[in-house]
Coordinates of C-alpha atoms and ligand atoms in Angstrom, one line a residue:
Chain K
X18 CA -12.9 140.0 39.3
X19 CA -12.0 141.7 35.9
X20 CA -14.7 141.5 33.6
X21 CA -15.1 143.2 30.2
X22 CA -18.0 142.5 28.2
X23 CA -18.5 143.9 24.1
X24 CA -16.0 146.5 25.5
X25 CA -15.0 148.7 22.1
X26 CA -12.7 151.7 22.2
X27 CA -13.3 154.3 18.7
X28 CA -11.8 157.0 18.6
X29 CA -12.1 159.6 15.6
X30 CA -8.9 161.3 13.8
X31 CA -10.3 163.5 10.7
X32 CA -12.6 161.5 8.5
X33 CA -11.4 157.7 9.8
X34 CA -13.4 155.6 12.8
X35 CA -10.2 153.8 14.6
X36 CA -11.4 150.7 16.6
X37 CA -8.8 150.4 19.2
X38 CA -10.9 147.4 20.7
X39 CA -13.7 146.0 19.1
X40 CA -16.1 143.6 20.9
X41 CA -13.9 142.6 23.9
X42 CA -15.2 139.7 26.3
X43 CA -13.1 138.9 28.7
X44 CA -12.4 137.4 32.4
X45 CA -9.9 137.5 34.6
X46 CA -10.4 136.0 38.0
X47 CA -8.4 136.6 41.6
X48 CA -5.0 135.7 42.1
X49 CA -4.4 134.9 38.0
X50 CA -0.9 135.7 35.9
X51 CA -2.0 136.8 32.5
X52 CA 0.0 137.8 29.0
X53 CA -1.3 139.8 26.7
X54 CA 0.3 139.5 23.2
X55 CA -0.6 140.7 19.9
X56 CA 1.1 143.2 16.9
X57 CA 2.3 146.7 17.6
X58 CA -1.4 148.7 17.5
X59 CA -3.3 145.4 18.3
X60 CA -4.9 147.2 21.2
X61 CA -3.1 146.0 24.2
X62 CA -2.4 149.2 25.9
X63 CA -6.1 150.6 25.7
X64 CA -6.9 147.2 27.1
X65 CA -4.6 148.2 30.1
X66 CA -5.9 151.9 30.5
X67 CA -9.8 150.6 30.4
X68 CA -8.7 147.6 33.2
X69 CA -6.5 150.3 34.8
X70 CA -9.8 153.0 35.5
X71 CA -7.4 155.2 33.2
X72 CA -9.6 155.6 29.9
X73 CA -13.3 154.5 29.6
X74 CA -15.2 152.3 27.1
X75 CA -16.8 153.7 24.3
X76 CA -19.2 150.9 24.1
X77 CA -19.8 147.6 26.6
X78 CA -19.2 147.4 30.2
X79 CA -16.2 146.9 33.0
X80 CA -16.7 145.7 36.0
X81 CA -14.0 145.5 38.4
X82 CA -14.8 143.0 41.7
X83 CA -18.7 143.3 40.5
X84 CA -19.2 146.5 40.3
X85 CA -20.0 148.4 37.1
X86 CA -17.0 150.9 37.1
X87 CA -18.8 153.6 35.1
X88 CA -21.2 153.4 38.9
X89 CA -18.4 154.3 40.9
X90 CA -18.1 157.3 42.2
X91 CA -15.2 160.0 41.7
X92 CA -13.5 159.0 45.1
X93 CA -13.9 155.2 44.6
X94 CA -12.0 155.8 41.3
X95 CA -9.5 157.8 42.7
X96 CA -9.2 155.2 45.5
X97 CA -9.1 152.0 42.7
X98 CA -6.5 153.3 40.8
X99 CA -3.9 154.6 44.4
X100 CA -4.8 151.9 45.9
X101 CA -5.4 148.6 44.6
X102 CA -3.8 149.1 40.9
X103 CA -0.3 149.1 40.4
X104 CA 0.3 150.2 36.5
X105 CA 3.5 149.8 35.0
X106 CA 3.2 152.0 32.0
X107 CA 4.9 151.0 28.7
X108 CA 6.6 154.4 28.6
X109 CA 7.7 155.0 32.6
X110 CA 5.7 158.1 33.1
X111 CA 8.1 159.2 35.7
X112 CA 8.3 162.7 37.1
X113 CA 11.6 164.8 35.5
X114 CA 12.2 166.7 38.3
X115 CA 11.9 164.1 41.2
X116 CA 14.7 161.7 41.6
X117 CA 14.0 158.0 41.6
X118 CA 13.4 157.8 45.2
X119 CA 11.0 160.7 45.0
X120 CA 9.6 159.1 42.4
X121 CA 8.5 156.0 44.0
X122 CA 7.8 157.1 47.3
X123 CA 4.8 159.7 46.2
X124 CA 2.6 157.2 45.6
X125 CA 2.9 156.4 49.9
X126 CA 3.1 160.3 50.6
X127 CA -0.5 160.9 48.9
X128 CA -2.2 158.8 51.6
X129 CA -0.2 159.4 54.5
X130 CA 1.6 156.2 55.0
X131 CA 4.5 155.9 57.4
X132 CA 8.1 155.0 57.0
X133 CA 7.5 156.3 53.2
X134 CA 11.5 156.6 52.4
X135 CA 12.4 153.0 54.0
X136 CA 9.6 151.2 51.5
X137 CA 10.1 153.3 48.3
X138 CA 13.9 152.0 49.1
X139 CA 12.7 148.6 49.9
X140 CA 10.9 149.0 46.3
X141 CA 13.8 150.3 44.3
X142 CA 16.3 146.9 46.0
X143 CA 13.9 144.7 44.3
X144 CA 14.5 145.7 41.3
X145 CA 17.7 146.4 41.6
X146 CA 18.7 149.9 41.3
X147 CA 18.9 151.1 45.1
X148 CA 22.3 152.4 44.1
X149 CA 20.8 154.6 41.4
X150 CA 18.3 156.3 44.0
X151 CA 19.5 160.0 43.8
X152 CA 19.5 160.2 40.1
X153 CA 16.7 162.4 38.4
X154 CA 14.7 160.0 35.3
X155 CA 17.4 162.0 33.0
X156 CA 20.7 160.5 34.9
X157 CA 19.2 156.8 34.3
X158 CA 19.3 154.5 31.6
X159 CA 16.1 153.6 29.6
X160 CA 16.1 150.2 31.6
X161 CA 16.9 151.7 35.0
X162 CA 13.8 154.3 34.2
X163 CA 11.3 151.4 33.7
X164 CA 12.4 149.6 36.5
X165 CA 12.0 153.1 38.7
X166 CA 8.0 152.3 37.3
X167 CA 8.6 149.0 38.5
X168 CA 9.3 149.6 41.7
X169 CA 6.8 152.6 42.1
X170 CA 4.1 150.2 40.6
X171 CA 4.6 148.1 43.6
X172 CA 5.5 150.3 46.7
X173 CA 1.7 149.7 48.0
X174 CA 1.6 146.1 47.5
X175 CA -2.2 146.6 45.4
X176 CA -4.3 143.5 44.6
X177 CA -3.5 144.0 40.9
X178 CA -0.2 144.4 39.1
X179 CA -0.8 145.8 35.1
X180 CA 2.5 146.1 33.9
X181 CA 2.5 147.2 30.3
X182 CA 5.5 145.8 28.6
X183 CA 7.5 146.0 31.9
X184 CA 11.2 144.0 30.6
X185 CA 11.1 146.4 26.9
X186 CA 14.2 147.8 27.4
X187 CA 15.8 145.2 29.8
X188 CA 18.4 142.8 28.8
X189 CA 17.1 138.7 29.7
X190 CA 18.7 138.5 32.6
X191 CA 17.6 141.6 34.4
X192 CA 13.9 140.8 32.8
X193 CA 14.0 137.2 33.9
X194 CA 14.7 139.1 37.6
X195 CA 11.7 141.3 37.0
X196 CA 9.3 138.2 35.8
X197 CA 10.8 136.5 39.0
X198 CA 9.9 139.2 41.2
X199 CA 6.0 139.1 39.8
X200 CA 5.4 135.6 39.6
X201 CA 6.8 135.5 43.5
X202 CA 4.1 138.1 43.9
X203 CA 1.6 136.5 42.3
X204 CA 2.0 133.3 43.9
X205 CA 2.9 134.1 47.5
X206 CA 0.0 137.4 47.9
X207 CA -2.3 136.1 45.5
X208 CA -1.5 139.3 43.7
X209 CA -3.6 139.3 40.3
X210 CA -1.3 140.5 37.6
X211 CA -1.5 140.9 33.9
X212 CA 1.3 141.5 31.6
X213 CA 1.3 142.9 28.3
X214 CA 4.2 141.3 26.2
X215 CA 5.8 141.1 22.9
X216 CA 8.5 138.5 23.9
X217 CA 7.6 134.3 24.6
X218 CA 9.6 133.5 26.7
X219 CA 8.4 136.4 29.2
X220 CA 4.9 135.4 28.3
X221 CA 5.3 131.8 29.5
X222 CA 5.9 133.0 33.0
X223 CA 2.2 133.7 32.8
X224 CA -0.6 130.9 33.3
X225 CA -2.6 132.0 30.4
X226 CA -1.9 133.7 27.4
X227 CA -4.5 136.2 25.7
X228 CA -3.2 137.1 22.0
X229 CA -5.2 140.4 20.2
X230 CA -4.9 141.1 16.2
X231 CA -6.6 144.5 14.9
X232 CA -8.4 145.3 19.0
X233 CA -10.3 141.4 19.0
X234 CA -8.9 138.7 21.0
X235 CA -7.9 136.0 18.9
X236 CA -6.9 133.3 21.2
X237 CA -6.8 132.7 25.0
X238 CA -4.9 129.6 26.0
X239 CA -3.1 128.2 29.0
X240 CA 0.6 128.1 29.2
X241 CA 1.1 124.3 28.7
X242 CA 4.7 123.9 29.2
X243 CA 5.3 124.1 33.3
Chain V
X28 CA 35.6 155.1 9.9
X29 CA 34.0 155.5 13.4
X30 CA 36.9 154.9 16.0
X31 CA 37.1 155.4 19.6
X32 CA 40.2 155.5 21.6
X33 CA 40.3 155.6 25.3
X34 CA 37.1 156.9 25.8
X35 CA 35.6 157.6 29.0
X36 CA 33.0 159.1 30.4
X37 CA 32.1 160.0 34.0
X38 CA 29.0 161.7 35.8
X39 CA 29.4 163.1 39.1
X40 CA 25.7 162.4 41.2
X41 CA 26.8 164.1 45.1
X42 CA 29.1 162.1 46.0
X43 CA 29.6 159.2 43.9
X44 CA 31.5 159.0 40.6
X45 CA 29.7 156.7 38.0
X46 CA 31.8 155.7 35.4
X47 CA 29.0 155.2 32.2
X48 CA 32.1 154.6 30.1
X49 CA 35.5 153.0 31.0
X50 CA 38.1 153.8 28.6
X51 CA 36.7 152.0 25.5
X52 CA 38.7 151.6 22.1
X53 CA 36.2 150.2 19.2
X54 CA 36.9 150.7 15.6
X55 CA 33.7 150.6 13.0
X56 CA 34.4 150.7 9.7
X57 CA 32.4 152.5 6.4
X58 CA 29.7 149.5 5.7
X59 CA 29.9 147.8 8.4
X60 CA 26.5 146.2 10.5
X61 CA 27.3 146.3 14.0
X62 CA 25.4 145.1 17.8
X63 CA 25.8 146.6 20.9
X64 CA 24.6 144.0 23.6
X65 CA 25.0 144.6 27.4
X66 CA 22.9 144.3 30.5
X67 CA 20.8 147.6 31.2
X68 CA 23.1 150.7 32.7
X69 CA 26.3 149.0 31.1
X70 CA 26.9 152.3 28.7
X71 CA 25.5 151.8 25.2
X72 CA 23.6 154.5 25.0
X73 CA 25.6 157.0 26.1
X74 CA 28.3 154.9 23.5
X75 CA 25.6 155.8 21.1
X76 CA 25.4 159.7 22.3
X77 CA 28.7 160.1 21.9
X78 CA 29.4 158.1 18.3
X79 CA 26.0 160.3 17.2
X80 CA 27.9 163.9 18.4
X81 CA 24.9 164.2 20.5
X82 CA 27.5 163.9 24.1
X83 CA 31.1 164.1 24.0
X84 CA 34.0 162.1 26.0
X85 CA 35.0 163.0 29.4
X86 CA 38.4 161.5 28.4
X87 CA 39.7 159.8 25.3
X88 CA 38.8 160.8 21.9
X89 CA 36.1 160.2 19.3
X90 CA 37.2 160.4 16.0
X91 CA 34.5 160.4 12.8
X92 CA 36.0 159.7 9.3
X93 CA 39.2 160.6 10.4
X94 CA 38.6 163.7 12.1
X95 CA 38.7 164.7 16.2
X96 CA 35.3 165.5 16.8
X97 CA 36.3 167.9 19.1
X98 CA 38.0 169.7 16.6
X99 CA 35.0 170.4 15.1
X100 CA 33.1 173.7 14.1
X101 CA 29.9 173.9 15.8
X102 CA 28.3 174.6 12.0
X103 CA 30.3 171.1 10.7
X104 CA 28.5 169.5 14.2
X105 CA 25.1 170.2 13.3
X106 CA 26.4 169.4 10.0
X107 CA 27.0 166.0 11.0
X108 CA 23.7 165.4 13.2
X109 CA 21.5 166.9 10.8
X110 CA 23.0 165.1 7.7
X111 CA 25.5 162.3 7.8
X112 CA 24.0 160.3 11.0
X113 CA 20.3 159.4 11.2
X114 CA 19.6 158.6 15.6
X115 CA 16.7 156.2 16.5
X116 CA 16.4 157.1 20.3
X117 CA 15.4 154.8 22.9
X118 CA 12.8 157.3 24.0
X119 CA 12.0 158.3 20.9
X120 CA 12.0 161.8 21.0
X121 CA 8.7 163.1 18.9
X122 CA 7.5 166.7 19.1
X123 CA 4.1 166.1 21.1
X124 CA 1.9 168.6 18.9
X125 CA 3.2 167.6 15.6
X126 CA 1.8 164.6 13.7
X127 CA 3.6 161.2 12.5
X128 CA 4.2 162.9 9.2
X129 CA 5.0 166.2 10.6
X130 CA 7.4 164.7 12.7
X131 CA 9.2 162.6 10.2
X132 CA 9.4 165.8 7.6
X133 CA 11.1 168.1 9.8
X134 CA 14.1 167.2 9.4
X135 CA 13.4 167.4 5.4
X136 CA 12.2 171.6 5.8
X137 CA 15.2 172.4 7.9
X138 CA 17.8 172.2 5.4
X139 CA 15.4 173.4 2.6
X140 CA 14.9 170.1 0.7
X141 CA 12.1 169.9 -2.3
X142 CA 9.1 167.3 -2.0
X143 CA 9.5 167.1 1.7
X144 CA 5.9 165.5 1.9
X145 CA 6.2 162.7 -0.3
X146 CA 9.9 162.0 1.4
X147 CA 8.3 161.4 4.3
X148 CA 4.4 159.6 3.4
X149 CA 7.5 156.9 1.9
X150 CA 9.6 156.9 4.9
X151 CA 6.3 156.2 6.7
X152 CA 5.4 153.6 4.4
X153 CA 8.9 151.7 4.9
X154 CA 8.1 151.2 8.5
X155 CA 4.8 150.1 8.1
X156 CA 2.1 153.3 9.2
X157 CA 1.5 155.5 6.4
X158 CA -2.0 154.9 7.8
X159 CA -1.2 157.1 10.9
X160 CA 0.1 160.1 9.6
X161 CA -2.4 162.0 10.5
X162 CA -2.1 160.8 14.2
X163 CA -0.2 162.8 17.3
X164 CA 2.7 161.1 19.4
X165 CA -0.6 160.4 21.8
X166 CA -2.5 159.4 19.8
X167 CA -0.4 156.2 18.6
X168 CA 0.6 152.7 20.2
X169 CA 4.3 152.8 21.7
X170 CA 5.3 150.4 18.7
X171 CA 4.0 153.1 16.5
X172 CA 6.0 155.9 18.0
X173 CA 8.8 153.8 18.0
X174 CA 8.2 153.0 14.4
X175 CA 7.6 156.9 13.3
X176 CA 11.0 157.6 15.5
X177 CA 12.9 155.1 12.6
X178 CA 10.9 156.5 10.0
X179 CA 12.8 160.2 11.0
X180 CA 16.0 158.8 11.2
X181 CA 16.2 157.8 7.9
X182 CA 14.4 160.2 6.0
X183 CA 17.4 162.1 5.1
X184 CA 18.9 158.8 3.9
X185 CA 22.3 159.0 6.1
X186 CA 25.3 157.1 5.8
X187 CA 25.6 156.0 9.3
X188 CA 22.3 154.7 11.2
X189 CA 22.7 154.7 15.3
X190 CA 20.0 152.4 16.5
X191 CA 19.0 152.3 20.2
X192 CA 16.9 149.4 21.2
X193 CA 14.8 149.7 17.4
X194 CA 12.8 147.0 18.6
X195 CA 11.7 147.3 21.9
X196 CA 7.7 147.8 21.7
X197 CA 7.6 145.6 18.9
X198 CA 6.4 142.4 18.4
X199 CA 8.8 139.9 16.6
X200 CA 6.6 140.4 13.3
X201 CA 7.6 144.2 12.8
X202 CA 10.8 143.7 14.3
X203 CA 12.2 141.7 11.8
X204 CA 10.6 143.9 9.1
X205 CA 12.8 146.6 10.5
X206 CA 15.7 145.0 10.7
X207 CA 15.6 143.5 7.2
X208 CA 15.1 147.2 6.5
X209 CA 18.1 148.0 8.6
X210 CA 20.0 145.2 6.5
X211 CA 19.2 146.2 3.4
X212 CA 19.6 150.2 3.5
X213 CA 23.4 148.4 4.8
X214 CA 24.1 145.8 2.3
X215 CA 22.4 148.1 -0.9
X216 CA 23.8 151.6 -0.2
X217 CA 26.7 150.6 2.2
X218 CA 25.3 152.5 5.4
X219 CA 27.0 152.0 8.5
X220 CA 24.5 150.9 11.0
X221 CA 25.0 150.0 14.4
X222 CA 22.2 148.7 16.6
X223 CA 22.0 148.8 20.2
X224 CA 19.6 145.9 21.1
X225 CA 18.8 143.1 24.4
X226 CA 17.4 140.3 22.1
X227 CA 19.9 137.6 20.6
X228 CA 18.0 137.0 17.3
X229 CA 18.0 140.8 16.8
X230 CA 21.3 141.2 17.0
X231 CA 22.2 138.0 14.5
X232 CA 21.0 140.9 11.9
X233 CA 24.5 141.9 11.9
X234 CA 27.6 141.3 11.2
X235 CA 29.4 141.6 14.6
X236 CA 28.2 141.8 18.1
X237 CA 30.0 144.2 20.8
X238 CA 29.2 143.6 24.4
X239 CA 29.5 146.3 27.3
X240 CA 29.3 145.2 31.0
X241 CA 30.2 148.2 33.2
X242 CA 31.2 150.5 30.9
X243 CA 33.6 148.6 29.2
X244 CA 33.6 145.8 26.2
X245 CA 34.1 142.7 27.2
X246 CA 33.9 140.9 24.0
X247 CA 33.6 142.1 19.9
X248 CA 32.8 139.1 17.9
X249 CA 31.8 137.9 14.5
X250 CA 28.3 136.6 13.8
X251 CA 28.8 133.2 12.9
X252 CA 25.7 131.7 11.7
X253 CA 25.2 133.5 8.3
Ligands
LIG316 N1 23.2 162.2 33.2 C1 23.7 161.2 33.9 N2 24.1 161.4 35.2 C2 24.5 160.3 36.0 N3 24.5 159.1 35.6 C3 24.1 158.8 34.3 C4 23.7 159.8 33.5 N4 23.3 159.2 32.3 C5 23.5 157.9 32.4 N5 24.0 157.6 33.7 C6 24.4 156.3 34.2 O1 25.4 155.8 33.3 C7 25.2 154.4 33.1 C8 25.1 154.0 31.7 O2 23.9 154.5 31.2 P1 23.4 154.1 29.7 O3 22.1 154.9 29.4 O4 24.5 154.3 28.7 O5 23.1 152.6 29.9 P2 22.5 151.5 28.8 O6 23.5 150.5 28.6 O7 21.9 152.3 27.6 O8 21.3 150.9 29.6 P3 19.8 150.4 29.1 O9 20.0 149.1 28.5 O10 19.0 150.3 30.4 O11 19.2 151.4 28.2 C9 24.0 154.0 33.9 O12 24.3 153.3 35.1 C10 23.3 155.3 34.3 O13 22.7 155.4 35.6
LIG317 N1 -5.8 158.7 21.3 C1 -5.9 158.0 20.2 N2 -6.4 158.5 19.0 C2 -6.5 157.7 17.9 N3 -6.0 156.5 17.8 C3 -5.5 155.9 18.9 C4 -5.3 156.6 20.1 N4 -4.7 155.8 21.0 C5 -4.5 154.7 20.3 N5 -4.9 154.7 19.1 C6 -4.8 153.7 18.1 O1 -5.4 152.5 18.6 C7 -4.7 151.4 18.2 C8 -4.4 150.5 19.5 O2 -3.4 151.2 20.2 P1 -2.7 150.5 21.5 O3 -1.8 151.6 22.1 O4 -3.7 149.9 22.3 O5 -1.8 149.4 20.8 P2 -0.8 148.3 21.4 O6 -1.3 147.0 21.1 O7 -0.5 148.7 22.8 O8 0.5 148.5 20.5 P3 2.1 148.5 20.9 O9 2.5 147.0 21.0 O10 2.7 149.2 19.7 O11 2.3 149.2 22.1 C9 -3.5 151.8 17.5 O12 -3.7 151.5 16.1 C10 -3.4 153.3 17.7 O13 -3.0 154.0 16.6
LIG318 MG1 1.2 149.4 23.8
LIG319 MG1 20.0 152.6 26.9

């Protein structure tokens, strides 16, 4: 369902070509938990933003579900990434002035959903910070802030989960909760969800682990030990 | 060196009163290598706000070679942040339109130093990405940010370090490169360091480990295993 193939990603600063991802074959099929390891600069979060509909390939093709996604339209875009792509970016990208309710609950208020407060709250218990709803991202710590992307990442239950370093700044215990909370996803709504992931122990929640070095995937195993 | 005594410090968010710190008493001495471990929200970075000058006490007092911090002039404050203490935030803080290299030699023009460049192409080099000097905030991985972020803070070669979470977006690799950076800027020119970290093996880079839960410390222990 998520298919890159001889995806690269250049991009030029001054007089040096920087291969973000060179040559990139890769599928990922419905209802799979998938770690994404590699160095700091590897290429993991442009992987993300390609998958994600968020950046473009330079060279090679995605298809998301079969369909080329450089064919789809503006609106089919716009409706991939509200609706079926929950992205947990690796630096929160949460809105300043909007507390952490606010924050989660856009997401339903762009398409008109109903009950909008009662699920972003519902979002925000699973991760554990309910109590921390009326703070702004500036009254939270660094680990309640990424679970606020957590929980926004989720509030519209999408058929894929990207969660880019999601348990960074959490201690084990709170990450374990959070690689709980996916894995529950993943196996009880067939939700498709890849993690990127510096730490082993988080990665071996996952069913396969994809490792990158310098933007090429180096390895792609299963996780052995279940 | 660094001593704390009854420090507390409360936020008031409508009508609840959250206590981030519960009258803490913690004495770090000149040379010392110190972790700060604790679930996520349980205070160490507003600990690490307040031992940096950047936040003061709601209560208590915070005390800095043997001097009340709030006693200070606001000149011997910026003093103190500019010079003495050299911050790795948790969100690391770069100026969006400035470079890596820009970035780390800022704090180098401010107080009028010579060779400002070279100071910081080395600082770069320490931490591993004299290759992306040339590159914006946006233009880097989040390991790479984070990296440029410790290159800064310790440009100015301070004689206390205040670490928060150094290692987050980086793979295990470059996260023990830093910290045997950390360790030896410690045990060769007697910096106080103190490192604010989730990850066990991280924190075994020092010499004692303080724990938070709610505010408060609940144990301060030796490392053991040298
Ligand atoms: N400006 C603020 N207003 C209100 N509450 C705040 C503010 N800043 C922090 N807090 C609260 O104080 C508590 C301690 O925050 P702090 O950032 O010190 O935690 P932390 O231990 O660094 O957590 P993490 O590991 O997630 O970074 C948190 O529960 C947080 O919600
Ligand atoms: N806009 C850009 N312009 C130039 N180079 C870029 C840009 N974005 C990313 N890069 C470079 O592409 C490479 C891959 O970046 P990416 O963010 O995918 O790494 P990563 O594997 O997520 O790293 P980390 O673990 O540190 O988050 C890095 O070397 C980075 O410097
Ligand atoms: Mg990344
Ligand atoms: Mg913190």
């Amino acid at each position: 369902m998520i298919s890159l193939q001889n995806v690269t990603k250049t991009y030029q600063i001054g007089p040096s070509l920087i291969k973000a991802l060179d040559n990139v074959n890769l599928s990922i099929e419905v209802g799979e938990m998938v770690a994404v390891m590699g160095p700091s600069g590897s290429g993991k979060s442009t992987l993300m933003n390609i998958v994600g509909c968020l950046d473009v390939p330079t060279a090679g093709t995605y298809s998301l579900k079969d369909r080329k996604v450089e064919e789809l339209s503006e609106n089919e875009l716009a409706d991939i990434r509200g609706t079926n792509i929950g992205f947990i970016f690796q630096t929160y990208n949460l809105l300043p002035r909007l507390t952490a309710l606010a924050n989660v609950e856009l997401p339903l208020l762009y398409d008109g959903s109903k009950n909008t407060k009662a699920r972003a709250l519902e979002a925000l218990e699973k991760v554990g910070i309910e109590d921390r709803k009326n703070h702004k991202p500036s009254e939270l710590s660094g680990g309640q802030q990424q679970r606020v992307g957590i929980a926004r990442a989720l509030v519209k239950n999408p058929s894929i989960i990207l969660a880019d370093e999601p348990t960074g700044n959490l201690d084990s215990k709170t990450g374990v909760e959070i690689m709980a909370l996916l894995q529950q996803l993943n196996k009880n709504s067939k939700i498709t969800v890849v993690v990127v992931t510096h730490e082993e122990e988080i990665a071996n929640y996952n069913d396969r682990v994809i490792t990158f070095r310098d933007g090429s995937i180096v390895s792609d195993k299963p996780v052995s030990d279940k």
